[in-house]
Amino acid sequence: MAKKDLTTSISMIKPGKILIRGYDLIDLMGHTSFGDMIYLLFAGELPQKNEGKMIEAILVCSAEHGMATPSTNIVRSAVSGGVPLQAAVASAIIGLGDFHGGAVEGCAEMLQKHISLAREKGFESAALEVVTSYREAKKRIMGYGHGIHQPEDPRKVRLFRLAEQYSLPSAHMKLAGAIETTLKNVLGNPLPLNVDGAVGAIISDLGLDWRFGKAFFYLGRGAGLTTHAYEYMVNERPMRRVYTWDEVNYIGPEERKYQQP
Amino acid sequence: MAKKDLTTSISMIKPGKILIRGYDLIDLMGHTSFGDMIYLLFAGELPQKNEGKMIEAILVCSAEHGMATPSTNIVRSAVSGGVPLQAAVASAIIGLGDFHGGAVEGCAEMLQKHISLAREKGFESAALEVVTSYREAKKRIMGYGHGIHQPEDPRKVRLFRLAEQYSLPSAHMKLAGAIETTLKNVLGNPLPLNVDGAVGAIISDLGLDWRFGKAFFYLGRGAGLTTHAYEYMVNERPMRRVYTWDEVNYIGPEERKYQQP
Amino acid sequence: MAKKDLTTSISMIKPGKILIRGYDLIDLMGHTSFGDMIYLLFAGELPQKNEGKMIEAILVCSAEHGMATPSTNIVRSAVSGGVPLQAAVASAIIGLGDFHGGAVEGCAEMLQKHISLAREKGFESAALEVVTSYREAKKRIMGYGHGIHQPEDPRKVRLFRLAEQYSLPSAHMKLAGAIETTLKNVLGNPLPLNVDGAVGAIISDLGLDWRFGKAFFYLGRGAGLTTHAYEYMVNERPMRRVYTWDEVNYIGPEERKYQQP
Amino acid sequence: MAKKDLTTSISMIKPGKILIRGYDLIDLMGHTSFGDMIYLLFAGELPQKNEGKMIEAILVCSAEHGMATPSTNIVRSAVSGGVPLQAAVASAIIGLGDFHGGAVEGCAEMLQKHISLAREKGFESAALEVVTSYREAKKRIMGYGHGIHQPEDPRKVRLFRLAEQYSLPSAHMKLAGAIETTLKNVLGNPLPLNVDGAVGAIISDLGLDWRFGKAFFYLGRGAGLTTHAYEYMVNERPMRRVYTWDEVNYIGPEERKYQQP
């Protein structure tokens, strides 16, 4: 049985030459941002407008969320056991599962599957159809509600404002908003779109497949997890007892104003 | 025995408020690049000059290096077994060990441990001392030589040029260069600084602890690994036989010229 | 809001005392096999009959399956990158996903969900109902067919014989067999129960929840993966090129007869 | 450059046939314990005496140690984020690093490197030489002392008694004991061999390379970690707040007496 050759269209490597989607890596370095590079890798083409800027804002947004998360707990526990940095961070990234950032993927999938319905029948009736069918199937609509940030997640608000400012397409964001309104009407209580849902809507408007959803969380959060690993290494003893996040004393800088350079 | 409270100075989270090193995350989004954010997290302060741009160039540089690496092989094998995206990418990040990108850390450590010697006795004699002591201890000097990119790794050349263009401090890069010269003299053959060594030198000149070294590799490479995971998911069958990289057919775009926008 | 205390019923640790499900660990050591211990942990009680022996046979069965698997490829690639043993093996265990041993869980779930139907309506008509409903829903029935071991997986045959010899309950095995017969009739071709399906049926007859399914694979395979990691460490260079399994030369002992002691 | 073929001596797989170190897997199933199988895989030959029984006792010993460990914390955190069982357990296995079970490897390495010295110069003077040289190099002797089990780890006592009962060789255990005595004399306080050190000594007396050390911990502990993952899945909500182990209520069976069947 002849074996089918494996193919790739991502990159080609030769001595002294690294082509990424056809572009020489050396030309990309210094000219494209990491956000542009992610877009090039995922979409296969360089951004035409502000896609890279939007991705950078998402990565900044995802980079850190304190001790109150399972993944921060994992990375600190792993470092306490004496493992190399990349392995500790990887062990925490594993934990970014369906309930911990997974709603980016879940919400993006839902939006991408119903966007043509919305274009056909209007956003309001598409939203009603989505909410009704999920409730009948007893399936959870992902990307709505947040345990800590109430009534509204400030990151969601900021992300949507930036998307507008960057003149990105907005159909998926619009559908996400229509579902938010419908949920409020149906439930009698607000269950606002959260940061995961917002990222899911935006990457859909960037034209990216929902299967990339979790990446926008772990590529950013990797930076925060690394910082926690480092802080533990430098400050704590091996095999330290585990503490809950409400026992944690924040000893960093007081709130200070960001000044644009 | 009273238990010592756990402390952190990375971030503080309250309902509706996320402070990163004292700055409101909402202000950072859209204003700081992901490179700036990494610098803020790792160094505790916002970049004063071009540190964030340099980090972005490093992330772009690290993002992808084709099928010829163990980690690409891991991520594709893991996806072939049917695991979620974040777990597949994490399994590959584990593999970015001491021999696979680990030289960033190893080279940065060596440079940071000998920079005061270089400032005291001059770079040439410090380089000679380093090379001699490593050879006597039969320890490998990390960050020199490359299996594929010979005689010189083009990424190293580009990174150093960008560091100059961004007016970054350069003492560690200078020491890395002096060691390169010494190695050539001692060995009789060139063993040029490679991309890992170059990144190790540059993050040292950015004032970052060598323990962060591997992060500059895995934070970038995570993007390429994600793309391979996605390409496999979309194109291949589960549990595919493993192929070697020289059996791989590149079917992406022909080489094309990057045009600055 | 008062926080609900976390509870566990697995073990209790005090200085000098380790209770597992109420038993002193020191009494278990040397008296119970690892198979018994797994049963005690998973089921909460010590085995009454041969449950532990059956689990030992499953672990032996799962321990190793050569180079022709994604997970072996992962563990060797990870070691080649220079990572600690436990991290390399963990990276391979991640890869034991839904398509690579996951059928133990999938098959056990299906059998446990339909066993009462079989007891009610008879095994043949239950089997027909299962096969029909899966085919209508275009869902794959997991645990049938094998890429290499045809026409029949010898491990499945041996496991079922041992289960009989150990006088274990057999209802789930019987249902698995009825589904095998139905599949053959419906498809016109045999699609025999494979080793994953056999393990799924047996652990169901041991009274264990299907959610434990994958554990019977990774707890055993961990031993084989460790051996591959070790063999690579001792024999190969770092960052070795990847080889396909049909390029592998087996240089171990010729086939030799097992003699019972 | 011709490529060197990859070789293995672990197993050979053909349709319908699985040879492990030359033995047909089907013959091993039901006849050899999992402990025997591990010995066959690691050492290349079947046990001649009670090696497999000793390994089973080690696996039972390692299987579970409650909530008070970083790895239990990791596995429960990972499950709380919504990841598959094998990935959650793998994320915890990563955390079994140099400070968390790693002393098995560290102690075995030390003993294997000095056993010929002990045979030459006597165990007491070898022990003194080891302790002195480690103290001069400010290196920690691994496998001595325990945070919870004082004055003595009951698992160590039991393991050594079983090793004697199984008539295993004992030179490495003897050297470990001589080092214990020397440490007490030199430090003025007892720092007794702990369970990791005991396992390290025993696997050395089994003739196994110290590089296998961590495996004897993670192959056993995998069972306990799986049980914690399952308990969490069944009892707790996603993304639960983290609790410290002293807030945990044990609600399992009261202490009960193990009765040999």
PDB file of C-alpha atoms in Angstrom, chain D residues 61-62 104 143 145-146 153 155-156 159 193-200:
ATOM      1  CA  CYS D  61       3.321   2.314  48.702  1.00  0.00           C
ATOM      2  CA  SER D  62       3.462   5.172  46.182  1.00  0.00           C
ATOM      3  CA  VAL D 104      14.125   8.406  44.483  1.00  0.00           C
ATOM      4  CA  GLY D 143      16.223  10.901  50.368  1.00  0.00           C
ATOM      5  CA  GLY D 145      14.131  13.626  56.303  1.00  0.00           C
ATOM      6  CA  HIS D 146      10.366  14.123  55.898  1.00  0.00           C
ATOM      7  CA  ASP D 153       8.519   7.253  57.849  1.00  0.00           C
ATOM      8  CA  ARG D 155       6.685   3.259  54.689  1.00  0.00           C
ATOM      9  CA  LYS D 156      10.474   3.097  54.749  1.00  0.00           C
ATOM     10  CA  LEU D 159       9.709  -1.511  52.552  1.00  0.00           C
ATOM     11  CA  LEU D 193      16.003   7.801  55.384  1.00  0.00           C
ATOM     12  CA  ASN D 194      12.563   8.604  53.979  1.00  0.00           C
ATOM     13  CA  VAL D 195      10.318   6.660  51.621  1.00  0.00           C
ATOM     14  CA  ASP D 196      11.933   8.149  48.511  1.00  0.00           C
ATOM     15  CA  GLY D 197      15.390   7.206  49.745  1.00  0.00           C
ATOM     16  CA  ALA D 198      14.200   3.712  50.630  1.00  0.00           C
ATOM     17  CA  VAL D 199      12.758   3.167  47.152  1.00  0.00           C
ATOM     18  CA  GLY D 200      15.968   4.532  45.645  1.00  0.00           C
TER      19      GLY D 200
END
